[in-house]
């Protein structure tokens, strides 16, 4: 068929019509290119076929001569687009996937300083506010759950289980809204120094993506159990790591299962140790117990949604204790891990 068109166009009359769409189609069919080395049009394009039928070439002789060649091509009309598929009802997994994509997108935009107000407000409405509604419930010490032991080893909450984190930026926003970020963060420098020494001394590799087992936490507290004038327990610095063995079931700080078990995270282990200190001093983990003081927790990476839920449960059971948390991103801490000068200082100490 291509040779038939090429033969028809070989007539001298065709030379004056090289700019027409008809000549372009024939040239493309025969593999003919112009002086610039490019074909005028791609063969088989629906637009080209419409041009072949719509445009009238100048000269009835050429039109009559090309009619058999065009008929030999047996051109067909383009097929109609397929009918759109009916969308099935959205499942909880579909919603969770969309939320996770949103968290990752917000994290990337914030890290590259491209998180604008429009995207931030959309994420706040769709993800942040529903999560905060649930976290405020777990902070409320007047509920019946605050006074009764848990019946499960994990916190089963459909809204919290949709995402693994709120992203770096919105985790900080959550801490401010919950009153868990202290103004000025006075404990942050000491916490950073102790945790970074611990991570470097343990030989943790500076990988691009953080691993839960390589993340550390730091805790300081001052607690008073009962009617005492002197604090019952004081701790200025104590580092914590990921629990190598799964901790026992706790009745007051339940983890949230998102993608994997998060009960061994270092932040949760730090707060569980505070509960042990209170019980050893004769106190009870109950909202009506006379326990006061303050606790500060630092994490070497953004706390996950499970750790945020643990912070809220701590505040629900011990409303008289002020809980504060602060954190860095893994990108800030991995620079210390890869610095040879820091490693030498740690070895000398």
mmCIF file of C-alpha atoms in Angstrom:
data_model
loop_
_atom_site.group_PDB
_atom_site.id
_atom_site.type_symbol
_atom_site.label_atom_id
_atom_site.label_comp_id
_atom_site.label_asym_id
_atom_site.label_seq_id
_atom_site.Cartn_x
_atom_site.Cartn_y
_atom_site.Cartn_z
ATOM 1 C CA UNK A 1 0.000 0.000 0.000
ATOM 2 C CA UNK A 2 2.834 2.367 0.772
ATOM 3 C CA UNK A 3 4.469 1.560 -2.582
ATOM 4 C CA UNK A 4 1.165 2.266 -4.351
ATOM 5 C CA UNK A 5 1.049 5.760 -2.868
ATOM 6 C CA UNK A 6 4.692 6.362 -3.663
ATOM 7 C CA UNK A 7 4.156 5.370 -7.281
ATOM 8 C CA UNK A 8 1.134 7.641 -7.580
ATOM 9 C CA UNK A 9 3.107 10.538 -6.174
ATOM 10 C CA UNK A 10 6.014 9.975 -8.529
ATOM 11 C CA UNK A 11 4.210 11.927 -11.247
ATOM 12 C CA UNK A 12 5.621 15.388 -12.059
ATOM 13 C CA UNK A 13 2.380 17.020 -10.981
ATOM 14 C CA UNK A 14 3.002 15.968 -7.354
ATOM 15 C CA UNK A 15 6.127 18.065 -6.992
ATOM 16 C CA UNK A 16 4.153 21.276 -6.582
ATOM 17 C CA UNK A 17 2.057 19.814 -3.771
ATOM 18 C CA UNK A 18 4.740 18.813 -1.296
ATOM 19 C CA UNK A 19 3.254 21.096 1.350
ATOM 20 C CA UNK A 20 -0.156 19.434 1.355
ATOM 21 C CA UNK A 21 -1.313 16.955 3.966
ATOM 22 C CA UNK A 22 -1.907 14.436 1.193
ATOM 23 C CA UNK A 23 1.690 14.505 0.151
ATOM 24 C CA UNK A 24 2.809 14.331 3.775
ATOM 25 C CA UNK A 25 0.838 11.138 4.338
ATOM 26 C CA UNK A 26 2.149 9.565 1.179
ATOM 27 C CA UNK A 27 5.697 10.510 2.017
ATOM 28 C CA UNK A 28 5.372 9.069 5.475
ATOM 29 C CA UNK A 29 3.846 5.872 4.104
ATOM 30 C CA UNK A 30 6.702 5.439 1.671
ATOM 31 C CA UNK A 31 9.379 6.372 4.173
ATOM 32 C CA UNK A 32 10.232 9.583 2.346
ATOM 33 C CA UNK A 33 11.761 12.418 4.354
ATOM 34 C CA UNK A 34 12.241 16.053 3.537
ATOM 35 C CA UNK A 35 15.403 17.973 2.969
ATOM 36 C CA UNK A 36 15.754 18.549 6.719
ATOM 37 C CA UNK A 37 15.872 14.775 7.337
ATOM 38 C CA UNK A 38 12.477 14.593 9.098
ATOM 39 C CA UNK A 39 9.213 13.073 7.942
ATOM 40 C CA UNK A 40 6.350 15.558 7.600
ATOM 41 C CA UNK A 41 3.848 13.524 9.594
ATOM 42 C CA UNK A 42 3.624 10.185 11.394
ATOM 43 C CA UNK A 43 1.794 7.383 9.620
ATOM 44 C CA UNK A 44 -1.463 6.244 11.167
ATOM 45 C CA UNK A 45 -2.272 9.418 13.089
ATOM 46 C CA UNK A 46 -6.057 9.985 13.319
ATOM 47 C CA UNK A 47 -5.468 13.662 12.649
ATOM 48 C CA UNK A 48 -3.599 12.784 9.474
ATOM 49 C CA UNK A 49 -6.430 10.574 8.267
ATOM 50 C CA UNK A 50 -8.962 13.321 8.801
ATOM 51 C CA UNK A 51 -6.764 15.756 6.912
ATOM 52 C CA UNK A 52 -6.516 13.321 3.995
ATOM 53 C CA UNK A 53 -10.276 13.237 3.690
ATOM 54 C CA UNK A 54 -11.038 16.860 4.486
ATOM 55 C CA UNK A 55 -8.551 18.763 2.338
ATOM 56 C CA UNK A 56 -9.138 19.003 -1.400
ATOM 57 C CA UNK A 57 -5.892 18.919 -3.376
ATOM 58 C CA UNK A 58 -5.521 21.458 -6.122
ATOM 59 C CA UNK A 59 -6.120 19.867 -9.504
ATOM 60 C CA UNK A 60 -8.763 17.328 -10.407
ATOM 61 C CA UNK A 61 -6.202 15.228 -12.269
ATOM 62 C CA UNK A 62 -4.108 14.593 -9.150
ATOM 63 C CA UNK A 63 -7.207 13.907 -7.059
ATOM 64 C CA UNK A 64 -8.452 11.353 -9.597
ATOM 65 C CA UNK A 65 -5.034 9.699 -9.785
ATOM 66 C CA UNK A 66 -4.674 9.380 -5.990
ATOM 67 C CA UNK A 67 -8.198 8.111 -5.344
ATOM 68 C CA UNK A 68 -7.361 4.404 -5.999
ATOM 69 C CA UNK A 69 -4.245 4.631 -3.825
ATOM 70 C CA UNK A 70 -6.184 6.128 -0.910
ATOM 71 C CA UNK A 71 -8.902 3.528 -1.293
ATOM 72 C CA UNK A 72 -6.229 0.816 -1.208
ATOM 73 C CA UNK A 73 -5.161 1.992 2.242
ATOM 74 C CA UNK A 74 -8.578 0.917 3.611
ATOM 75 C CA UNK A 75 -8.619 3.702 6.184
ATOM 76 C CA UNK A 76 -10.822 3.170 9.240
ATOM 77 C CA UNK A 77 -12.355 5.663 11.560
ATOM 78 C CA UNK A 78 -10.681 5.829 15.014
ATOM 79 C CA UNK A 79 -12.382 3.695 17.625
ATOM 80 C CA UNK A 80 -14.527 5.285 20.264
ATOM 81 C CA UNK A 81 -12.966 5.516 23.724
ATOM 82 C CA UNK A 82 -13.938 2.698 26.097
ATOM 83 C CA UNK A 83 -16.651 3.244 28.630
ATOM 84 C CA UNK A 84 -15.324 4.380 32.026
ATOM 85 C CA UNK A 85 -15.203 1.690 34.654
ATOM 86 C CA UNK A 86 -17.593 1.967 37.532
ATOM 87 C CA UNK A 87 -15.753 2.946 40.705
ATOM 88 C CA UNK A 88 -16.149 0.542 43.569
ATOM 89 C CA UNK A 89 -16.928 1.847 47.055
ATOM 90 C CA UNK A 90 -13.879 3.175 48.891
ATOM 91 C CA UNK A 91 -12.591 0.887 51.595
ATOM 92 C CA UNK A 92 -10.684 1.744 54.749
ATOM 93 C CA UNK A 93 -7.495 0.573 53.043
ATOM 94 C CA UNK A 94 -8.083 3.063 50.203
ATOM 95 C CA UNK A 95 -8.507 5.877 52.698
ATOM 96 C CA UNK A 96 -5.361 4.812 54.582
ATOM 97 C CA UNK A 97 -3.331 4.736 51.359
ATOM 98 C CA UNK A 98 -4.443 8.258 50.484
ATOM 99 C CA UNK A 99 -3.535 9.482 53.966
ATOM 100 C CA UNK A 100 -0.070 7.917 53.812
ATOM 101 C CA UNK A 101 0.579 9.492 50.412
ATOM 102 C CA UNK A 102 -0.463 12.833 51.896
ATOM 103 C CA UNK A 103 1.901 12.454 54.859
ATOM 104 C CA UNK A 104 4.839 11.591 52.584
ATOM 105 C CA UNK A 105 4.027 14.493 50.256
ATOM 106 C CA UNK A 106 3.841 17.005 53.120
ATOM 107 C CA UNK A 107 7.124 15.691 54.540
ATOM 108 C CA UNK A 108 8.905 16.097 51.203
ATOM 109 C CA UNK A 109 7.466 19.553 50.570
ATOM 110 C CA UNK A 110 8.447 20.738 54.053
ATOM 111 C CA UNK A 111 11.990 19.376 53.744
ATOM 112 C CA UNK A 112 12.435 21.267 50.464
ATOM 113 C CA UNK A 113 10.771 24.444 51.799
ATOM 114 C CA UNK A 114 7.846 24.107 49.397
ATOM 115 C CA UNK A 115 4.969 23.542 51.806
ATOM 116 C CA UNK A 116 2.563 26.384 51.033
ATOM 117 C CA UNK A 117 -0.565 27.453 52.884
ATOM 118 C CA UNK A 118 -3.000 25.819 50.468
ATOM 119 C CA UNK A 119 -1.458 22.354 50.776
ATOM 120 C CA UNK A 120 -0.967 22.756 54.524
ATOM 121 C CA UNK A 121 -4.595 23.724 55.115
ATOM 122 C CA UNK A 122 -5.830 20.817 52.985
ATOM 123 C CA UNK A 123 -3.700 18.370 55.000
ATOM 124 C CA UNK A 124 -4.878 19.961 58.217
ATOM 125 C CA UNK A 125 -8.533 19.420 57.316
ATOM 126 C CA UNK A 126 -8.183 15.922 55.894
ATOM 127 C CA UNK A 127 -5.612 14.334 58.237
ATOM 128 C CA UNK A 128 -4.462 16.525 61.108
ATOM 129 C CA UNK A 129 -7.798 17.547 62.627
ATOM 130 C CA UNK A 130 -9.324 14.021 62.697
ATOM 131 C CA UNK A 131 -6.168 12.724 64.391
ATOM 132 C CA UNK A 132 -6.139 15.558 66.912
ATOM 133 C CA UNK A 133 -9.756 14.854 67.819
ATOM 134 C CA UNK A 134 -8.772 11.314 68.764
ATOM 135 C CA UNK A 135 -5.610 12.358 70.609
ATOM 136 C CA UNK A 136 -7.571 14.830 72.728
ATOM 137 C CA UNK A 137 -9.882 11.997 73.761
ATOM 138 C CA UNK A 138 -6.889 9.986 74.968
ATOM 139 C CA UNK A 139 -5.681 13.021 76.948
ATOM 140 C CA UNK A 140 -8.966 13.326 78.837
ATOM 141 C CA UNK A 141 -8.588 11.964 82.374
ATOM 142 C CA UNK A 142 -12.345 12.125 83.090
ATOM 143 C CA UNK A 143 -13.267 9.215 80.810
ATOM 144 C CA UNK A 144 -13.997 5.724 82.101
ATOM 145 C CA UNK A 145 -11.044 4.314 80.131
ATOM 146 C CA UNK A 146 -8.684 6.423 82.226
ATOM 147 C CA UNK A 147 -9.761 4.596 85.408
ATOM 148 C CA UNK A 148 -10.038 1.054 84.115
ATOM 149 C CA UNK A 149 -7.248 -1.259 82.955
ATOM 150 C CA UNK A 150 -7.003 -1.874 79.254
ATOM 151 C CA UNK A 151 -8.457 -5.062 77.818
ATOM 152 C CA UNK A 152 -6.042 -5.340 74.894
ATOM 153 C CA UNK A 153 -2.304 -5.129 74.384
ATOM 154 C CA UNK A 154 -2.681 -2.384 71.749
ATOM 155 C CA UNK A 155 -4.794 0.678 71.119
ATOM 156 C CA UNK A 156 -7.325 -0.083 68.406
ATOM 157 C CA UNK A 157 -8.299 3.176 66.739
ATOM 158 C CA UNK A 158 -9.284 3.294 63.084
ATOM 159 C CA UNK A 159 -8.322 6.954 62.622
ATOM 160 C CA UNK A 160 -4.868 6.625 64.194
ATOM 161 C CA UNK A 161 -4.115 3.406 62.336
ATOM 162 C CA UNK A 162 -4.373 5.147 58.956
ATOM 163 C CA UNK A 163 -0.975 6.872 59.117
ATOM 164 C CA UNK A 164 2.386 6.062 60.622
ATOM 165 C CA UNK A 165 3.157 9.713 61.394
ATOM 166 C CA UNK A 166 1.877 13.264 61.095
ATOM 167 C CA UNK A 167 5.111 14.408 59.399
ATOM 168 C CA UNK A 168 7.817 16.469 61.031
ATOM 169 C CA UNK A 169 6.023 19.802 60.821
ATOM 170 C CA UNK A 170 2.587 18.681 61.977
ATOM 171 C CA UNK A 171 4.008 16.581 64.809
ATOM 172 C CA UNK A 172 5.430 19.796 66.197
ATOM 173 C CA UNK A 173 2.058 21.441 65.691
ATOM 174 C CA UNK A 174 0.399 18.591 67.597
ATOM 175 C CA UNK A 175 2.809 19.041 70.503
ATOM 176 C CA UNK A 176 1.948 22.724 70.716
ATOM 177 C CA UNK A 177 -1.804 22.109 70.498
ATOM 178 C CA UNK A 178 -1.615 19.450 73.212
ATOM 179 C CA UNK A 179 0.539 21.610 75.476
ATOM 180 C CA UNK A 180 3.410 19.111 75.399
ATOM 181 C CA UNK A 181 6.170 21.304 73.940
ATOM 182 C CA UNK A 182 7.858 23.509 76.494
ATOM 183 C CA UNK A 183 8.570 27.111 75.560
ATOM 184 C CA UNK A 184 12.196 27.496 74.564
ATOM 185 C CA UNK A 185 12.824 23.760 74.994
ATOM 186 C CA UNK A 186 15.466 24.220 77.753
ATOM 187 C CA UNK A 187 16.283 20.509 77.938
ATOM 188 C CA UNK A 188 16.985 20.124 74.224
ATOM 189 C CA UNK A 189 20.784 20.798 74.166
ATOM 190 C CA UNK A 190 21.551 18.304 76.939
ATOM 191 C CA UNK A 191 19.257 15.717 75.373
ATOM 192 C CA UNK A 192 20.854 16.098 71.936
ATOM 193 C CA UNK A 193 24.379 15.745 73.320
ATOM 194 C CA UNK A 194 23.640 12.627 75.367
ATOM 195 C CA UNK A 195 21.665 10.860 72.643
ATOM 196 C CA UNK A 196 24.176 11.615 69.916
ATOM 197 C CA UNK A 197 27.011 10.295 72.046
ATOM 198 C CA UNK A 198 24.995 7.149 72.684
ATOM 199 C CA UNK A 199 24.214 6.611 68.997
ATOM 200 C CA UNK A 200 27.812 7.205 67.892
ATOM 201 C CA UNK A 201 29.195 4.979 70.658
ATOM 202 C CA UNK A 202 26.842 2.174 69.638
ATOM 203 C CA UNK A 203 28.238 2.218 66.101
ATOM 204 C CA UNK A 204 24.970 3.104 64.403
ATOM 205 C CA UNK A 205 25.370 3.615 60.665
ATOM 206 C CA UNK A 206 24.361 6.914 59.075
ATOM 207 C CA UNK A 207 21.825 5.458 56.673
ATOM 208 C CA UNK A 208 19.454 7.604 54.627
ATOM 209 C CA UNK A 209 16.342 6.054 56.128
ATOM 210 C CA UNK A 210 16.084 5.629 59.898
ATOM 211 C CA UNK A 211 15.640 2.207 61.436
ATOM 212 C CA UNK A 212 13.553 1.894 64.593
ATOM 213 C CA UNK A 213 16.117 -0.320 66.297
ATOM 214 C CA UNK A 214 18.801 2.376 65.778
ATOM 215 C CA UNK A 215 16.807 5.276 67.223
ATOM 216 C CA UNK A 216 17.327 6.459 70.778
ATOM 217 C CA UNK A 217 15.400 8.534 73.291
ATOM 218 C CA UNK A 218 16.348 10.560 76.332
ATOM 219 C CA UNK A 219 14.373 11.254 79.481
ATOM 220 C CA UNK A 220 14.602 13.496 82.538
ATOM 221 C CA UNK A 221 12.039 13.766 85.308
ATOM 222 C CA UNK A 222 11.205 15.154 88.737
ATOM 223 C CA UNK A 223 8.349 13.399 90.511
ATOM 224 C CA UNK A 224 6.585 13.742 93.831
ATOM 225 C CA UNK A 225 4.452 10.827 95.005
ATOM 226 C CA UNK A 226 1.983 11.693 97.768
ATOM 227 C CA UNK A 227 2.034 14.719 100.018
ATOM 228 C CA UNK A 228 5.770 15.270 100.213
ATOM 229 C CA UNK A 229 7.818 18.447 100.269
ATOM 230 C CA UNK A 230 10.902 16.903 98.696
ATOM 231 C CA UNK A 231 10.639 15.256 95.268
ATOM 232 C CA UNK A 232 10.422 11.507 95.485
ATOM 233 C CA UNK A 233 12.528 10.891 92.410
ATOM 234 C CA UNK A 234 14.817 13.040 90.269
ATOM 235 C CA UNK A 235 16.615 12.082 87.093
ATOM 236 C CA UNK A 236 18.621 14.589 85.076
ATOM 237 C CA UNK A 237 19.556 12.382 82.166
ATOM 238 C CA UNK A 238 18.803 8.825 81.135
ATOM 239 C CA UNK A 239 19.039 7.459 77.598
ATOM 240 C CA UNK A 240 16.820 4.727 76.210
ATOM 241 C CA UNK A 241 17.030 2.537 73.156
ATOM 242 C CA UNK A 242 14.787 0.256 71.198
ATOM 243 C CA UNK A 243 13.734 -2.770 73.246
ATOM 244 C CA UNK A 244 15.533 -5.813 71.844
ATOM 245 C CA UNK A 245 12.846 -8.062 73.292
ATOM 246 C CA UNK A 246 9.151 -7.295 73.096
ATOM 247 C CA UNK A 247 8.144 -5.673 76.389
ATOM 248 C CA UNK A 248 5.416 -7.116 78.520
ATOM 249 C CA UNK A 249 1.810 -6.086 78.102
ATOM 250 C CA UNK A 250 1.125 -2.727 79.712
ATOM 251 C CA UNK A 251 -2.269 -1.739 81.032
ATOM 252 C CA UNK A 252 -1.804 2.003 80.678
ATOM 253 C CA UNK A 253 0.430 2.873 77.687
ATOM 254 C CA UNK A 254 -0.936 0.972 74.700
ATOM 255 C CA UNK A 255 0.875 1.175 71.344
ATOM 256 C CA UNK A 256 -0.860 1.678 68.013
ATOM 257 C CA UNK A 257 -0.234 -1.043 65.454
ATOM 258 C CA UNK A 258 0.544 0.665 62.114
ATOM 259 C CA UNK A 259 2.294 -1.527 59.528
ATOM 260 C CA UNK A 260 4.231 -3.268 62.319
ATOM 261 C CA UNK A 261 4.443 -3.597 66.102
ATOM 262 C CA UNK A 262 5.560 -0.303 67.688
ATOM 263 C CA UNK A 263 5.503 -1.368 71.319
ATOM 264 C CA UNK A 264 9.330 -1.397 71.545
ATOM 265 C CA UNK A 265 9.932 2.211 70.494
ATOM 266 C CA UNK A 266 12.379 4.075 72.687
ATOM 267 C CA UNK A 267 9.936 6.871 73.608
ATOM 268 C CA UNK A 268 7.463 4.358 75.010
ATOM 269 C CA UNK A 269 10.192 2.542 76.930
ATOM 270 C CA UNK A 270 11.191 5.844 78.564
ATOM 271 C CA UNK A 271 7.656 6.526 79.816
ATOM 272 C CA UNK A 272 7.185 2.947 80.984
ATOM 273 C CA UNK A 273 10.239 3.435 83.181
ATOM 274 C CA UNK A 274 8.566 6.483 84.739
ATOM 275 C CA UNK A 275 5.614 4.288 85.645
ATOM 276 C CA UNK A 276 7.975 1.807 87.279
ATOM 277 C CA UNK A 277 9.501 4.611 89.365
ATOM 278 C CA UNK A 278 6.067 5.723 90.561
ATOM 279 C CA UNK A 279 4.961 2.199 91.473
ATOM 280 C CA UNK A 280 8.232 1.509 93.276
ATOM 281 C CA UNK A 281 7.573 4.627 95.370
ATOM 282 C CA UNK A 282 4.139 3.327 96.354
ATOM 283 C CA UNK A 283 2.125 5.383 93.919
ATOM 284 C CA UNK A 284 -0.626 4.235 91.584
ATOM 285 C CA UNK A 285 -1.032 4.990 87.916
ATOM 286 C CA UNK A 286 -4.462 6.509 88.347
ATOM 287 C CA UNK A 287 -5.890 9.975 87.596
ATOM 288 C CA UNK A 288 -6.905 10.435 91.228
ATOM 289 C CA UNK A 289 -3.439 9.622 92.602
ATOM 290 C CA UNK A 290 -1.501 12.458 94.205
ATOM 291 C CA UNK A 291 1.396 12.472 91.815
ATOM 292 C CA UNK A 292 2.957 15.679 90.537
ATOM 293 C CA UNK A 293 6.079 16.789 88.763
ATOM 294 C CA UNK A 294 7.361 16.990 85.215
ATOM 295 C CA UNK A 295 8.801 14.628 82.621
ATOM 296 C CA UNK A 296 10.726 15.533 79.473
ATOM 297 C CA UNK A 297 11.311 13.101 76.615
ATOM 298 C CA UNK A 298 13.577 13.666 73.620
ATOM 299 C CA UNK A 299 13.541 11.541 70.433
ATOM 300 C CA UNK A 300 16.269 11.362 67.799
ATOM 301 C CA UNK A 301 13.605 11.176 65.095
ATOM 302 C CA UNK A 302 10.056 12.436 64.625
ATOM 303 C CA UNK A 303 7.763 10.536 67.012
ATOM 304 C CA UNK A 304 5.373 8.238 65.180
ATOM 305 C CA UNK A 305 1.607 8.205 65.630
ATOM 306 C CA UNK A 306 1.932 5.415 68.207
ATOM 307 C CA UNK A 307 4.322 7.472 70.339
ATOM 308 C CA UNK A 308 1.959 10.469 70.178
ATOM 309 C CA UNK A 309 -0.847 8.235 71.408
ATOM 310 C CA UNK A 310 1.412 6.970 74.226
ATOM 311 C CA UNK A 311 2.165 10.574 75.263
ATOM 312 C CA UNK A 312 -1.564 11.287 75.446
ATOM 313 C CA UNK A 313 -2.289 8.169 77.489
ATOM 314 C CA UNK A 314 0.451 9.172 79.922
ATOM 315 C CA UNK A 315 -1.194 12.566 80.352
ATOM 316 C CA UNK A 316 -4.602 10.903 80.857
ATOM 317 C CA UNK A 317 -3.393 8.591 83.640
ATOM 318 C CA UNK A 318 -1.175 11.180 85.340
ATOM 319 C CA UNK A 319 -2.842 14.580 84.872
ATOM 320 C CA UNK A 320 -0.754 16.098 87.683
ATOM 321 C CA UNK A 321 2.505 15.430 85.816
ATOM 322 C CA UNK A 322 3.555 17.847 83.094
ATOM 323 C CA UNK A 323 4.792 15.902 80.084
ATOM 324 C CA UNK A 324 6.959 17.610 77.488
ATOM 325 C CA UNK A 325 8.607 16.151 74.424
ATOM 326 C CA UNK A 326 11.053 17.443 71.839
ATOM 327 C CA UNK A 327 12.669 15.818 68.832
ATOM 328 C CA UNK A 328 14.999 16.164 65.871
ATOM 329 C CA UNK A 329 14.798 14.655 62.429
ATOM 330 C CA UNK A 330 17.026 11.760 61.470
ATOM 331 C CA UNK A 331 18.728 14.003 58.916
ATOM 332 C CA UNK A 332 19.954 16.276 61.716
ATOM 333 C CA UNK A 333 21.363 13.398 63.765
ATOM 334 C CA UNK A 334 22.930 11.329 61.002
ATOM 335 C CA UNK A 335 25.424 14.135 60.327
ATOM 336 C CA UNK A 336 26.832 13.516 63.776
ATOM 337 C CA UNK A 337 27.073 9.807 63.129
ATOM 338 C CA UNK A 338 29.111 10.277 59.940
ATOM 339 C CA UNK A 339 31.431 12.933 61.434
ATOM 340 C CA UNK A 340 34.828 11.364 62.198
ATOM 341 C CA UNK A 341 35.665 14.166 64.637
ATOM 342 C CA UNK A 342 32.646 13.346 66.788
ATOM 343 C CA UNK A 343 33.603 9.677 66.808
ATOM 344 C CA UNK A 344 37.095 10.561 68.030
ATOM 345 C CA UNK A 345 35.682 12.693 70.853
ATOM 346 C CA UNK A 346 33.407 9.858 71.946
ATOM 347 C CA UNK A 347 36.301 7.369 71.904
ATOM 348 C CA UNK A 348 38.487 9.688 73.990
ATOM 349 C CA UNK A 349 35.753 10.141 76.564
#
